Short mmCIF file of C-alpha atoms in Angstrom, two decimals:
data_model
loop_
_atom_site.label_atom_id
_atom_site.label_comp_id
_atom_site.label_asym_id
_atom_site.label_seq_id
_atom_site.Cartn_x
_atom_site.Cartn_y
_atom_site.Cartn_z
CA UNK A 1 5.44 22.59 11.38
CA UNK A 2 7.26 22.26 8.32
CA UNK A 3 10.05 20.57 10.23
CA UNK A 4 7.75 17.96 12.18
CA UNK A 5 5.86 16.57 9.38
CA UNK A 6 8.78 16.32 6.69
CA UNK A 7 11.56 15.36 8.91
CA UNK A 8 10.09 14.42 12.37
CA UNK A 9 7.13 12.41 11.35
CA UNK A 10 8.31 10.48 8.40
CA UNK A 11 11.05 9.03 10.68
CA UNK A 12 8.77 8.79 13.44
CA UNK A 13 6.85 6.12 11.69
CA UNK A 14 9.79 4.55 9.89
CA UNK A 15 10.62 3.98 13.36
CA UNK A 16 7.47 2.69 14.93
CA UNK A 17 7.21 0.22 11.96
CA UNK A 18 10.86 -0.73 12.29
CA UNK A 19 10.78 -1.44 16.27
CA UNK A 20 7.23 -2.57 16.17
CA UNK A 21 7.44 -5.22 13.69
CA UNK A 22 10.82 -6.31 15.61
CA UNK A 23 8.99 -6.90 18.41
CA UNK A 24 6.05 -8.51 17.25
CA UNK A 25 8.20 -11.08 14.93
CA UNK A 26 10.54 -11.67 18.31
CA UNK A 27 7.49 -11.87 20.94
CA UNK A 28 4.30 -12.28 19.10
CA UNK A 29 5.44 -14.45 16.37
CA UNK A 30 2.20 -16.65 16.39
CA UNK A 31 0.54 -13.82 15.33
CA UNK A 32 2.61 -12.81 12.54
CA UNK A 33 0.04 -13.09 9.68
CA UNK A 34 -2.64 -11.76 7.22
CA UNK A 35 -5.39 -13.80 9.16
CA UNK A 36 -6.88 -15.46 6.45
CA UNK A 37 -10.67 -15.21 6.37
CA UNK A 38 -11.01 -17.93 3.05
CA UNK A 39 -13.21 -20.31 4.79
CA UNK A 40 -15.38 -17.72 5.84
CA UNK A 41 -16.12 -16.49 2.12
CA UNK A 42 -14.44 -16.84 -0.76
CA UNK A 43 -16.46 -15.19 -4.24
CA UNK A 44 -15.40 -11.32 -3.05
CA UNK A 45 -12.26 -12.33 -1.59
CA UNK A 46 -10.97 -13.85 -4.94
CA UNK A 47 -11.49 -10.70 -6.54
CA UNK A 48 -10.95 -8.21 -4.17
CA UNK A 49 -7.54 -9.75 -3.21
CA UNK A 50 -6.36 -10.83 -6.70
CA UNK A 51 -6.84 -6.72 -7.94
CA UNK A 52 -5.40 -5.16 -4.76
CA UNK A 53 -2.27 -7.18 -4.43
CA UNK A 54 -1.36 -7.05 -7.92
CA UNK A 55 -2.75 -3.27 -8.55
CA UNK A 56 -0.46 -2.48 -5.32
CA UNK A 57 2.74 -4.48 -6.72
CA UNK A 58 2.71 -2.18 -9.63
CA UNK A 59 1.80 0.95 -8.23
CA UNK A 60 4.69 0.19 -5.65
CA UNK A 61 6.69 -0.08 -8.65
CA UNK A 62 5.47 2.86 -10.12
CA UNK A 63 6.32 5.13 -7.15
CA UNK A 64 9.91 3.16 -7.07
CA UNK A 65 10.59 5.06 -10.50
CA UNK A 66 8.97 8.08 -9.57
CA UNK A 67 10.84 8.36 -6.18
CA UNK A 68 14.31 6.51 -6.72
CA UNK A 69 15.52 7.46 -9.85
CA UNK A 70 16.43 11.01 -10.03
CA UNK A 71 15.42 13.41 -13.02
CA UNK A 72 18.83 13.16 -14.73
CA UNK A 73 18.84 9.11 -15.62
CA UNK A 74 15.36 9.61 -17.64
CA UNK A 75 17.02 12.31 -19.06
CA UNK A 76 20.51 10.50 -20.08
CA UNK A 77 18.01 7.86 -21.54
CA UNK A 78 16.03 10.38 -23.77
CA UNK A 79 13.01 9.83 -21.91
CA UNK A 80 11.25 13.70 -21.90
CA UNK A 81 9.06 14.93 -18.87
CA UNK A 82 5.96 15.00 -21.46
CA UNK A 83 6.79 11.07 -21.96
CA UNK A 84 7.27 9.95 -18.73
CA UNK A 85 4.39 11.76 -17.49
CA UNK A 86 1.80 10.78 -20.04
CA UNK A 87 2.68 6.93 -19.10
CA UNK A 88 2.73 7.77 -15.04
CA UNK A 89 -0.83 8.84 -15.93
CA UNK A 90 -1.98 6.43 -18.36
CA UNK A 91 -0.18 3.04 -16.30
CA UNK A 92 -0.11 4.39 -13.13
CA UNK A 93 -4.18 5.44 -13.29
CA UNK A 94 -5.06 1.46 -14.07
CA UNK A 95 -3.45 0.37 -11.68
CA UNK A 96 -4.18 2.70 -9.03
CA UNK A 97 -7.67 1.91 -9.85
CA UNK A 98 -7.13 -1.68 -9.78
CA UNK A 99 -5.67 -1.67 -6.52
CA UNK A 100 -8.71 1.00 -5.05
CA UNK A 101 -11.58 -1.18 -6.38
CA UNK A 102 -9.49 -4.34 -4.81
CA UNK A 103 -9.19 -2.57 -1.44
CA UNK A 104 -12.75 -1.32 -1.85
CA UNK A 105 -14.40 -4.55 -2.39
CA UNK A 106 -12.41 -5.90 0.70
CA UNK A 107 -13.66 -3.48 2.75
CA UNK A 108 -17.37 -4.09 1.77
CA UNK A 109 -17.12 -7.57 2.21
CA UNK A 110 -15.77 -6.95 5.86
CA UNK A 111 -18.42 -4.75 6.71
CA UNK A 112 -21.62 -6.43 4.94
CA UNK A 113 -20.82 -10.17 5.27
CA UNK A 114 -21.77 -11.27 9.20
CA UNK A 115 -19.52 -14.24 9.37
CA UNK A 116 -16.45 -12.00 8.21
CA UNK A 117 -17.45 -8.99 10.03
CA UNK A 118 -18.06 -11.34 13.54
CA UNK A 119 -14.49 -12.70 12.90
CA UNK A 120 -12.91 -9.36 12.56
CA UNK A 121 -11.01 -6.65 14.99
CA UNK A 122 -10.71 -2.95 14.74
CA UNK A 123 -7.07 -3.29 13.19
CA UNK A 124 -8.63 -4.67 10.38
CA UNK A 125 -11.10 -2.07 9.44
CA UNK A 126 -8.42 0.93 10.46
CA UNK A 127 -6.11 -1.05 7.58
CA UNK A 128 -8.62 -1.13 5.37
CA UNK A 129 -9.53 2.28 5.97
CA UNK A 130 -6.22 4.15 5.97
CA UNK A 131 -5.12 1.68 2.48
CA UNK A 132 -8.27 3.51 0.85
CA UNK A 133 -7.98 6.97 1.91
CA UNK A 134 -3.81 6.35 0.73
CA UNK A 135 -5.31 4.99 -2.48
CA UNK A 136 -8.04 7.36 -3.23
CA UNK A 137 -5.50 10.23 -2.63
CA UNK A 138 -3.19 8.43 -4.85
CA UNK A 139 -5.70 8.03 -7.86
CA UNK A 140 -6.51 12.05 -7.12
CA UNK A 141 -3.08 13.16 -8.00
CA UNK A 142 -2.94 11.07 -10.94
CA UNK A 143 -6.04 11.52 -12.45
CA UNK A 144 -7.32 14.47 -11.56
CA UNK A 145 -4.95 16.71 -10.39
CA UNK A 146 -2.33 16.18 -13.22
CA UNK A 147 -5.10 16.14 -15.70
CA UNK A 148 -7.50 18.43 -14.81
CA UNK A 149 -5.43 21.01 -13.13
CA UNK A 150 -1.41 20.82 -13.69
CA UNK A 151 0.86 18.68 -14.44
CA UNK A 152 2.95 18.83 -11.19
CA UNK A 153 6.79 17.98 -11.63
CA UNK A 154 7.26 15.79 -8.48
CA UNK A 155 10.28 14.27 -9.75
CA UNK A 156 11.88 18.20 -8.73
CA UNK A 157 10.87 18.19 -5.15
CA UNK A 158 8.62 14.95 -3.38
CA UNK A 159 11.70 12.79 -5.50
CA UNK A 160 15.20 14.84 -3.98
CA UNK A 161 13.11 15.11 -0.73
CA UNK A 162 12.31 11.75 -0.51
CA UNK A 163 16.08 10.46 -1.33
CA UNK A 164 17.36 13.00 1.48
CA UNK A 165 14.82 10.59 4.18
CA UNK A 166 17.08 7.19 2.96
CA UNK A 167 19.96 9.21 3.41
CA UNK A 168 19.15 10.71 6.76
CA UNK A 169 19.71 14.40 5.42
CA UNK A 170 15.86 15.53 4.49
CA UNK A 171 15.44 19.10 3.60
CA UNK A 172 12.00 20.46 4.09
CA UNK A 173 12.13 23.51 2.20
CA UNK A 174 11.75 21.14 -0.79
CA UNK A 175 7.80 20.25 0.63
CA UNK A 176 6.99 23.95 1.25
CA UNK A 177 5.27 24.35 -1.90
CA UNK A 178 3.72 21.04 -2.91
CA UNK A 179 0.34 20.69 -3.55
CA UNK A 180 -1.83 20.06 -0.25
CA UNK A 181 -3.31 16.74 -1.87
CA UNK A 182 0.09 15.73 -2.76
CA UNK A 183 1.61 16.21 1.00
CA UNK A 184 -1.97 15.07 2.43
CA UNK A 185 -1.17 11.55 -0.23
CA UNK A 186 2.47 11.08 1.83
CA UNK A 187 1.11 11.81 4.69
CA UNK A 188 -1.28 9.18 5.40
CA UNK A 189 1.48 6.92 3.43
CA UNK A 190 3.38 7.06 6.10
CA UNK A 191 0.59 6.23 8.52
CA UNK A 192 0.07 3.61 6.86
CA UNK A 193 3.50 2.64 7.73
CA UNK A 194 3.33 3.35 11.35
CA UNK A 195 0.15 0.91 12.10
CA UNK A 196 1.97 -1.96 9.62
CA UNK A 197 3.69 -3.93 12.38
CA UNK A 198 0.16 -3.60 14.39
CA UNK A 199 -2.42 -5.09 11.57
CA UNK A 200 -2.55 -7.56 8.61
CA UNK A 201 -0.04 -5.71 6.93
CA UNK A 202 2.89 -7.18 9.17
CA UNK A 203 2.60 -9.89 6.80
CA UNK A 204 4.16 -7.89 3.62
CA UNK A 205 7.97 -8.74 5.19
CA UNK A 206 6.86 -12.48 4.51
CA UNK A 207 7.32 -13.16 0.22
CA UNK A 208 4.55 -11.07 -0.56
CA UNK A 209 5.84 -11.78 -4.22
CA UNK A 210 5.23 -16.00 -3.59
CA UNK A 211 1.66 -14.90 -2.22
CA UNK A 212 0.18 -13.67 -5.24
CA UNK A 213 0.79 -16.60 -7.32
CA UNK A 214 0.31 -19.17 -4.48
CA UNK A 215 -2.02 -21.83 -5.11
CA UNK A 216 -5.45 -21.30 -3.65
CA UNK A 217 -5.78 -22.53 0.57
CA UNK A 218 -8.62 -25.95 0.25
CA UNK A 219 -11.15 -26.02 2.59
CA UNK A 220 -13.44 -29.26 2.65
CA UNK A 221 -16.33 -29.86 4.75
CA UNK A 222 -15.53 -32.80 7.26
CA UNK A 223 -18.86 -34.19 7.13
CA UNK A 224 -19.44 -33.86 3.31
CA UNK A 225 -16.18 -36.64 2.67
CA UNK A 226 -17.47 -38.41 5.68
CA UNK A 227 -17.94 -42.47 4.73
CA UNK A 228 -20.84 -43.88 4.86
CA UNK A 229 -21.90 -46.43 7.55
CA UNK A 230 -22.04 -49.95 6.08
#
């Protein structure tokens, strides 16, 4: 089992993401997209989107440094464990939070308003869905696991194990003894990858950076800037 989900799985879904998203921009391009739901409300939307996409572009970030850069550089810049974790707590925590209470409010607007909920599909609440659970396992490790119960040196064996996956030599032995709620967080990550090319998420392969700063979409009622009759 050991083998399956920390060498067969992860590249299982790399690969389902990487085909399926192929396909979909070559044969389904129309419906390459985020299917914006603006016109239907806007109040929630504005804040639910505006926390998760930025609270996501950091804690992408985040994991970026966690992941990528190996042990040894934060050590060659005199950056101790007891440093780097107390900011991965305290930065990674706000943001993780951010980008939960975006996701969450998303979710509850998709599910309570009728007009939203009538115009959506069951991709939309699975995405939804598996971004939270992701999320909420995320925040877990970072804020209550590392605080409450030990500070877990990930850099040591999730880091080296996830470098081995880009370079096609993963060694599981290295996820043998994580914590459950840190292999249960990576995991549905890379669920989360596998249904990508089949949701709203295709859409983060189009400038997700030019999104979040993007002007606001106009709507205007037709009839309201209708002209008079003379």
């Amino acid at each position: 089992m050991a083998q399956f989900w920390w060498v067969v799985y992860p590249y299982l879904c790399l690969m389902i993401m990487i085909v399926g998203s192929l396909y979909r921009f070559t044969y389904r391009q129309i419906a390459w997209g985020s299917k914006s739901s603006q016109m239907l409300e806007q109040s929630s939307l504005k804040w639910g989107s505006r926390l998760f996409h930025w609270g996501i572009i950091f804690v992408f970030f985040g994991h970026v440094m966690g992941l990528i850069v190996p042990m040894w550089m934060y050590q060659a810049l005199g950056i101790t464990p007891e440093f780097y974790h107390f900011n991965a707590i305290l930065v990674g925590g706000i943001v993780g939070i951010l980008a939960w209470i975006g996701a969450a409010i998303l979710l509850l607007r998709r599910s309570t308003n009728s007009r939203v909920r009538a115009n959506s599909h069951f991709s939309d609440f699975l995405t939804l869905d598996v971004l939270l659970l992701v999320l909420t396992l995320g925040v877990a490790v970072t804020l209550i696991y590392d605080v409450f119960y030990e500070r877990y040196e990930y850099r040591a064996t999730i880091g080296p194990w996830f470098r081995q996956l880009l370079t096609l030599h993963p060694d599981a032995s290295l996820m043998a003894h994580v914590p459950v709620i840190f292999q249960l967080h990576i995991i549905a990550a890379f669920l989360l990858f596998a249904i990508s090319p089949f949701t709203r998420l295709v859409h983060i392969w189009s400038y997700p950076v030019r999104y979040v700063g993007r002007s606001p979409i106009q709507y205007r009622s037709r009839a309201r800037y209708r002209q008079s009759p003379e």
